[in-house]
XYZ file of C-alpha atoms in Angstrom:
560
model
C 13.881 27.610 97.207
C 15.323 30.918 96.977
C 19.108 30.567 97.083
C 19.355 32.464 99.790
C 17.092 29.941 101.211
C 19.567 26.758 102.165
C 17.883 24.014 103.325
C 18.220 21.236 106.461
C 21.507 19.410 107.184
C 20.342 15.747 106.275
C 20.692 12.843 109.237
C 19.526 15.242 111.883
C 23.070 17.731 111.616
C 20.885 20.659 111.997
C 23.689 21.716 114.911
C 26.677 20.529 112.896
C 25.071 22.592 109.478
C 25.360 25.673 112.481
C 28.749 25.452 113.100
C 30.431 25.640 110.124
C 28.548 28.799 108.298
C 29.269 30.531 112.143
C 32.749 29.187 111.384
C 32.188 30.510 107.702
C 31.017 34.242 109.287
C 33.718 33.905 112.816
C 36.784 36.566 111.426
C 38.564 35.281 114.608
C 37.713 31.679 113.768
C 40.983 29.633 113.311
C 41.144 29.659 109.343
C 41.930 25.918 108.879
C 38.431 23.696 110.176
C 39.101 19.825 110.759
C 35.824 17.591 110.550
C 36.463 14.533 111.685
C 34.217 11.505 112.808
C 34.116 7.093 112.233
C 32.797 5.598 108.938
C 29.641 6.632 108.615
C 29.268 9.395 109.988
C 27.922 11.681 108.013
C 30.714 13.951 107.389
C 30.684 13.557 103.286
C 27.594 14.473 103.793
C 27.735 17.200 105.756
C 30.370 18.964 103.426
C 27.985 17.758 100.369
C 25.436 20.396 101.986
C 27.615 22.957 102.581
C 29.345 23.040 99.206
C 25.674 22.910 97.469
C 24.579 25.610 98.557
C 28.018 27.709 99.232
C 28.157 27.482 95.587
C 25.197 28.412 93.959
C 24.527 32.151 92.533
C 23.185 34.609 94.774
C 24.905 32.832 98.002
C 26.349 35.515 100.284
C 29.097 36.707 100.899
C 30.226 35.261 104.221
C 28.927 31.501 103.050
C 30.843 31.472 100.115
C 33.017 27.902 98.569
C 34.527 28.718 96.305
C 36.911 25.194 95.416
C 35.970 22.254 96.453
C 37.905 18.895 94.958
C 36.235 15.674 96.197
C 40.305 13.544 97.683
C 38.878 10.214 97.682
C 41.305 8.332 94.896
C 43.286 11.181 93.705
C 47.001 12.268 93.926
C 48.325 16.469 95.377
C 48.815 17.225 91.643
C 44.963 16.945 91.008
C 43.976 18.370 94.265
C 46.796 20.946 93.006
C 45.514 21.005 88.842
C 41.370 21.344 90.643
C 41.693 23.964 92.624
C 44.080 25.936 90.535
C 41.297 25.645 87.853
C 38.580 26.496 90.153
C 40.723 29.789 91.626
C 41.515 31.186 88.775
C 45.008 30.313 88.939
C 47.301 28.538 86.524
C 49.958 26.197 88.634
C 52.015 23.449 87.813
C 53.353 23.530 91.869
C 51.741 23.912 95.159
C 54.273 27.321 95.670
C 52.452 28.985 92.512
C 49.435 28.258 93.704
C 50.086 30.303 96.725
C 51.609 32.922 94.514
C 48.422 32.963 92.587
C 46.765 33.499 96.169
C 48.844 35.720 96.907
C 48.240 37.995 94.841
C 44.324 38.254 94.677
C 43.740 39.627 98.498
C 39.738 38.255 98.001
C 38.072 36.321 100.437
C 38.746 31.605 99.687
C 37.104 29.325 100.345
C 38.153 25.871 100.004
C 35.829 22.361 100.432
C 38.373 19.624 100.852
C 36.505 15.906 101.371
C 37.468 12.484 102.120
C 41.771 13.281 102.749
C 41.863 9.795 104.196
C 41.213 8.612 101.346
C 44.008 9.932 98.835
C 46.785 8.737 98.051
C 48.906 10.999 99.475
C 47.225 12.824 102.244
C 50.542 14.084 104.417
C 51.848 16.029 100.811
C 48.426 17.452 100.929
C 47.215 18.011 105.184
C 51.098 19.876 104.260
C 48.407 22.266 100.580
C 45.881 22.822 102.974
C 48.414 23.704 106.035
C 49.910 26.293 103.775
C 47.202 27.099 102.037
C 45.656 28.276 105.089
C 48.892 30.422 105.894
C 47.323 33.105 104.016
C 44.994 35.782 106.242
C 41.959 35.554 102.687
C 41.471 31.441 103.033
C 39.624 29.660 104.909
C 40.257 25.493 103.929
C 37.422 23.044 105.890
C 39.200 19.524 105.893
C 37.454 15.518 106.651
C 39.575 12.833 107.583
C 38.592 10.474 109.068
C 39.652 9.876 113.368
C 41.936 6.936 113.189
C 43.647 8.147 110.741
C 47.628 8.725 110.631
C 46.534 12.605 108.531
C 44.476 14.147 111.672
C 47.294 14.522 114.339
C 49.555 15.968 112.221
C 45.976 18.071 110.340
C 45.758 19.125 114.942
C 49.167 20.347 115.083
C 47.751 22.842 113.188
C 45.264 24.461 115.390
C 42.263 24.027 113.339
C 38.234 24.514 114.511
C 37.100 20.789 115.238
C 34.513 19.439 115.093
C 33.848 16.043 115.848
C 30.878 14.401 114.097
C 31.076 10.880 116.240
C 30.154 13.511 119.688
C 26.233 13.716 119.533
C 26.882 17.193 119.914
C 26.618 17.968 116.641
C 23.529 15.562 115.624
C 19.510 16.705 117.003
C 18.440 12.886 117.521
C 14.755 13.326 117.333
C 15.399 14.743 113.501
C 18.731 12.077 113.234
C 16.035 9.416 114.058
C 13.199 10.700 111.665
C 15.518 10.423 108.483
C 16.376 7.766 108.614
C 13.436 6.154 108.772
C 13.042 7.020 105.215
C 16.722 7.281 104.107
C 18.418 3.289 104.091
C 21.920 3.754 105.630
C 24.624 3.027 102.919
C 28.635 1.886 103.695
C 31.312 1.543 102.004
C 32.906 3.924 99.305
C 32.610 3.651 94.993
C 35.795 6.365 95.202
C 38.002 3.494 92.718
C 41.631 3.128 94.393
C 44.677 4.190 93.081
C 45.535 0.512 91.890
C 42.121 0.059 90.380
C 42.646 3.387 88.270
C 46.441 1.863 86.832
C 45.407 -1.022 85.893
C 42.029 -0.141 83.463
C 44.838 2.166 81.932
C 47.650 1.352 79.071
C 49.976 4.671 80.463
C 51.540 4.331 77.530
C 48.724 4.573 74.927
C 48.618 7.948 74.041
C 45.644 8.239 72.693
C 43.751 5.484 75.326
C 45.298 8.553 78.194
C 43.125 11.196 76.187
C 40.400 9.545 76.235
C 40.040 8.875 79.925
C 39.528 10.106 82.574
C 41.623 12.788 83.291
C 41.718 12.546 86.936
C 42.519 8.631 86.758
C 45.513 9.341 84.381
C 47.224 11.743 86.542
C 46.606 9.619 89.718
C 48.189 6.558 87.544
C 50.946 8.900 86.283
C 51.821 10.012 89.669
C 52.245 6.678 91.283
C 54.173 5.181 88.591
C 58.123 5.333 88.042
C 57.962 4.225 84.164
C 59.450 7.268 82.005
C 56.133 5.847 79.163
C 58.846 7.730 76.003
C 57.888 10.727 77.563
C 54.004 10.401 78.327
C 53.948 10.084 81.404
C 56.244 13.724 81.676
C 54.158 15.528 79.233
C 51.264 15.151 80.739
C 52.184 15.929 84.701
C 54.275 19.104 83.173
C 50.491 19.986 81.028
C 48.547 18.191 83.801
C 45.894 21.205 84.452
C 45.560 21.909 81.415
C 44.321 17.835 80.629
C 41.923 18.771 83.209
C 39.964 20.605 81.548
C 36.961 18.858 79.950
C 36.977 18.519 76.358
C 37.887 17.049 73.604
C 40.534 13.907 73.403
C 41.409 16.188 70.293
C 41.952 19.456 71.878
C 44.206 17.270 75.043
C 46.146 15.386 72.160
C 47.332 18.263 70.826
C 48.206 19.765 74.241
C 50.598 17.082 74.500
C 52.069 16.822 71.777
C 53.138 20.434 72.275
C 54.411 18.975 75.892
C 56.390 15.908 74.646
C 60.189 17.521 73.820
C 62.684 16.134 71.375
C 63.792 12.827 73.372
C 60.174 10.983 73.465
C 59.808 8.089 71.656
C 59.177 9.447 68.184
C 56.050 7.132 67.867
C 54.390 9.061 70.402
C 54.594 12.520 67.684
C 52.271 11.483 64.640
C 50.233 9.305 66.741
C 49.392 12.657 68.882
C 49.312 14.480 65.136
C 46.597 12.202 64.454
C 44.109 12.889 67.401
C 45.112 16.211 67.444
C 43.251 16.292 63.659
C 39.804 17.555 64.536
C 41.716 20.695 67.640
C 41.345 23.857 66.258
C 45.381 24.221 66.326
C 47.753 22.977 63.679
C 51.177 22.302 65.974
C 54.224 23.709 64.332
C 56.874 23.790 66.460
C 57.871 22.489 69.853
C 60.493 23.277 72.501
C 61.067 22.426 75.472
C 63.121 22.505 79.254
C 65.909 19.687 78.174
C 65.504 20.213 74.424
C 68.518 19.353 72.340
C 67.758 19.770 68.935
C 67.237 22.333 68.587
C 68.757 23.557 71.928
C 66.222 24.817 74.591
C 66.323 28.618 74.114
C 65.360 29.013 78.148
C 62.602 30.049 79.612
C 60.536 33.038 77.969
C 59.379 36.341 79.839
C 59.215 38.385 77.147
C 58.682 37.557 72.613
C 58.401 40.066 69.870
C 59.144 38.951 66.368
C 62.142 41.451 64.389
C 59.927 43.166 62.017
C 61.450 43.130 58.573
C 61.347 40.436 55.470
C 60.473 36.985 55.078
C 62.089 34.404 57.840
C 61.316 36.172 60.698
C 62.647 36.304 63.587
C 61.481 35.631 67.135
C 63.716 38.234 70.456
C 63.045 36.211 73.407
C 64.140 37.421 76.790
C 65.058 34.430 79.111
C 65.218 34.761 83.315
C 68.341 36.234 83.449
C 68.079 38.629 81.072
C 69.689 36.594 78.160
C 68.069 37.850 74.066
C 68.020 35.081 71.461
C 66.931 35.535 68.399
C 65.744 32.817 66.823
C 63.821 30.670 63.300
C 59.996 31.660 63.265
C 59.734 28.576 61.475
C 62.168 26.218 63.126
C 63.182 28.074 66.732
C 66.982 27.455 64.606
C 69.109 29.821 66.863
C 70.576 32.570 64.869
C 72.072 34.890 67.246
C 71.657 35.786 71.319
C 73.290 40.168 72.424
C 74.073 41.298 75.287
C 72.112 41.131 78.359
C 69.935 44.691 78.999
C 67.987 43.818 82.296
C 68.484 40.031 84.646
C 64.823 41.222 85.384
C 62.930 41.416 81.636
C 58.748 42.258 82.137
C 58.636 43.642 77.615
C 61.013 43.618 75.056
C 60.182 45.310 72.022
C 62.931 45.871 68.875
C 61.714 49.266 66.817
C 62.213 49.068 62.758
C 65.968 51.328 63.344
C 67.105 48.286 65.029
C 66.869 49.151 68.711
C 66.228 47.522 70.578
C 64.739 47.862 74.250
C 63.735 45.849 77.795
C 61.652 46.606 80.755
C 62.781 45.620 83.875
C 60.709 44.658 86.964
C 62.089 47.813 88.468
C 59.742 49.854 85.339
C 62.866 50.884 83.284
C 62.624 51.273 80.036
C 67.225 50.496 78.449
C 67.015 50.838 74.346
C 70.060 49.066 72.623
C 71.618 49.665 69.724
C 72.123 45.763 68.120
C 74.818 45.137 65.323
C 73.086 44.474 62.780
C 70.818 47.803 63.065
C 70.787 49.693 60.127
C 72.911 52.493 59.506
C 72.863 55.586 57.656
C 75.779 55.664 54.494
C 77.578 58.964 52.953
C 77.322 62.098 54.135
C 73.852 61.059 56.702
C 76.310 58.768 58.134
C 78.357 62.214 58.332
C 75.564 64.239 59.719
C 73.845 61.849 61.804
C 76.079 62.021 65.058
C 72.239 61.600 67.789
C 70.144 58.607 69.204
C 68.493 57.092 66.378
C 64.070 58.008 66.039
C 63.171 54.822 68.355
C 66.188 55.516 71.068
C 63.898 59.176 70.948
C 61.299 57.887 71.803
C 62.216 55.956 73.866
C 63.565 58.858 75.870
C 60.318 60.604 75.748
C 57.813 58.622 77.078
C 60.776 57.341 79.898
C 61.011 61.439 80.966
C 57.443 61.094 80.524
C 56.794 58.399 82.529
C 58.411 59.696 85.604
C 55.266 60.225 88.582
C 55.695 56.405 87.976
C 56.433 52.709 86.821
C 55.900 51.790 84.075
C 54.639 47.886 83.662
C 54.643 47.621 80.759
C 55.671 47.490 77.223
C 55.419 47.702 73.545
C 56.552 49.059 69.563
C 55.137 48.208 66.140
C 56.829 50.013 63.290
C 54.921 52.945 63.854
C 54.804 53.892 67.350
C 56.238 52.635 70.840
C 53.149 52.962 74.087
C 54.192 51.958 77.357
C 51.344 51.642 80.629
C 51.830 52.806 83.891
C 51.327 50.790 87.502
C 47.791 53.557 87.792
C 46.224 51.966 84.654
C 47.692 54.679 82.573
C 49.085 54.187 78.000
C 51.389 56.986 76.985
C 51.845 55.773 73.105
C 54.268 57.982 70.117
C 54.669 58.273 67.057
C 58.661 56.857 65.029
C 57.949 59.556 63.262
C 57.405 62.079 66.117
C 58.943 60.298 68.315
C 60.088 63.812 70.813
C 56.103 64.314 71.543
C 53.835 62.059 73.466
C 50.984 61.974 72.174
C 48.112 62.663 75.526
C 47.724 59.987 77.907
C 44.907 58.129 78.512
C 44.139 55.832 81.709
C 42.302 52.683 80.390
C 42.141 50.406 83.307
C 42.045 50.142 87.049
C 45.046 49.019 88.627
C 48.053 48.421 86.597
C 47.955 47.470 83.123
C 50.024 44.747 83.083
C 50.127 44.140 78.583
C 50.607 45.822 75.862
C 50.614 45.472 72.393
C 50.932 47.612 68.661
C 48.790 46.607 65.262
C 49.452 48.930 62.616
C 46.467 48.737 60.091
C 46.188 49.447 56.965
C 42.869 52.309 56.151
C 43.217 52.641 52.156
C 46.366 52.754 49.728
C 47.269 56.560 49.380
C 46.878 56.925 53.597
C 49.540 55.609 55.719
C 48.658 52.428 58.626
C 47.119 53.410 61.597
C 48.672 52.435 64.607
C 46.483 50.922 67.343
C 47.203 50.209 71.078
C 45.569 47.435 72.863
C 45.863 47.497 76.496
C 45.415 44.030 79.870
C 45.441 44.971 83.130
C 45.055 44.081 86.241
C 41.150 44.096 86.308
C 40.578 41.152 83.632
C 40.289 44.736 80.290
C 41.094 44.561 76.717
C 41.297 48.358 76.093
C 41.916 49.578 72.236
C 42.905 52.427 71.591
C 44.309 54.781 68.307
C 46.923 57.278 69.652
C 45.596 61.089 69.229
C 41.732 59.493 69.446
C 39.632 58.846 72.032
C 39.517 55.007 73.404
C 36.251 53.107 72.398
C 34.842 52.542 75.805
C 33.396 49.197 74.944
C 36.233 46.895 76.373
C 37.807 44.548 73.301
C 37.765 41.569 76.067
C 36.241 41.551 80.072
C 37.471 38.492 82.069
C 37.309 37.633 86.117
C 41.459 36.729 85.362
C 44.067 39.288 84.906
C 45.612 39.988 81.342
C 48.936 38.115 81.384
C 50.471 38.924 78.165
C 49.242 40.611 74.630
C 49.812 40.372 70.069
C 48.006 41.931 67.816
C 49.178 41.747 64.051
C 47.979 42.863 60.196
C 48.091 39.004 59.196
C 46.927 36.832 55.834
C 43.210 36.463 57.973
C 43.125 40.197 58.855
C 43.687 41.807 62.299
C 44.167 39.483 64.822
C 44.643 40.249 69.061
C 46.132 36.813 71.761
C 45.637 37.680 75.602
C 47.161 35.160 77.238
C 45.193 35.327 81.151
C 46.465 34.882 84.626
C 44.341 31.147 84.954
C 46.463 30.121 81.756
C 43.573 30.368 78.917
C 45.577 31.454 75.768
C 43.286 33.735 73.340
C 42.539 33.984 69.902
C 41.027 36.035 68.147
C 39.934 37.740 64.334
C 39.442 40.730 64.696
C 38.030 40.798 61.267
C 35.324 38.277 60.972
C 34.991 37.255 65.241
C 36.384 34.246 64.732
C 37.583 33.099 68.067
C 39.744 30.519 69.486
C 41.596 28.573 72.480
C 44.796 27.068 74.061
C 45.104 26.184 77.133
C 48.545 24.571 77.716
C 48.886 23.953 81.421
C 51.055 25.698 82.511
C 51.024 30.361 83.409
C 51.662 31.938 79.989
C 53.491 35.050 80.221
C 54.755 36.510 77.206
C 53.021 36.672 73.301
C 53.922 36.851 70.009
C 51.989 36.665 65.918
C 53.950 36.076 62.970
C 53.469 38.594 59.911
C 51.991 34.630 58.115
C 49.406 34.212 61.739
C 51.363 32.175 63.272
C 50.966 32.789 67.280
C 54.108 32.436 69.409
C 54.173 31.480 73.309
C 56.107 31.577 76.208
C 56.389 29.962 79.200
C 59.076 28.494 81.858
C 58.816 25.199 80.799
C 57.640 25.885 76.916
C 57.538 27.941 73.293
C 55.547 26.594 70.613
C 54.254 27.377 68.033
C 50.140 27.208 66.414
C 48.775 27.988 63.371
C 44.654 27.652 63.321
C 43.875 24.603 61.725
């Protein structure tokens, strides 16, 4: 059967199937469609037919289904995280899912069967109504006639289809179908009571090996802290729902635990995570006391200099904090330069630069920055090389809005919302090199790495750019960029980090769907990690550790 050919719906439901296809194709139809009917009327079977055909490759755009969550026995979080994962969005709460879908204006069709059998139907009805409020989103919801959630859904003025109404059935075809298909009664979906009884919610090894949907539903219904295990699971849940090995699940849980958790949980999860491709060096979560939680990590950069290196972090209020890369112990703070931080860089001369949400660059000479002495100090009455480079770049990008910032020991780069990237060398800070148009749409992330060529030659600087188009490009300023992207994906790039490490040149990419991909470019070795939250920032240490910053988590991983 070809992708464009649809089989007939079962049980004589051809009229209902045709009406659903008509609803999908009608731009004037309500964005919410409600399918009702009494028990065993074939509601779920009809929706399964629509999903089976609507998710095949090559399906016509007006019939395409993009998200599907069977809700029987499921809670709000499971439905939310499953939808977010299918749609390529990282979302902890309904608001983040709505924000992610609002930013992507492509047509999106969602199908939610068995709403009446969910653990919290009313909350899920509210979510469906909020999603249907987006002009490019259509939602098909099934609920049994007589259930309390049906009036709430009808209040949203949906298109309605009641399968108890004979107009939705071809009686002759229904009789022929029933003659060869015995009637099945009842539902095999597990209820929340049975789910909780089969799980030990205090056992970290057990929950990592169990069905993650059932674990999530059980923790949603639970009120006990479970030594911090429940909080960690619900914090990282979208990552944990994915099909993966227990060791990978254990690593994500371990990173999300927090310092208030039962001290027995960490060693148990660490043993189970031994088979994961990463080792957890340290992790700080919202609410930690020792060391204290440094706040949401909106931007990160590693301060160049001798070991031990320092990490500079910008929080949601623009406060800049310095932390030890080895253990996240606070080492100081700088005055905030902007309240809405998009990017952060620290230059070799001590200049700290913040990019704000309006596209403005704010340079600041740190008090601890190296300063000339003697005659050089008397003659030096102007800005340093870093400040000059920032001023030069700001002047060059006056016609558009700067959207990304990065720097290395040798170069500084910025990019704009048209997809163009600009760079200046610190050895010649007054000159901007010819810019390059590298992306379709805004550049959303930058990283600069200094790469050695030969012992007798200076390092070359490579600029890595990530865009809303999902691509990662590499460019050596002063040369033509590579024609082929370093990486491509359907999800926009949120953050980048690139640096020479003991294992060679490393590149880390964070995407809007929550994936962090780590590549050793000299060996093509790849590792992945999903913290279960939207990633705001990445950084790499000289020794190869990966730092990941989110609104609730700052974690340091070392490749195994």
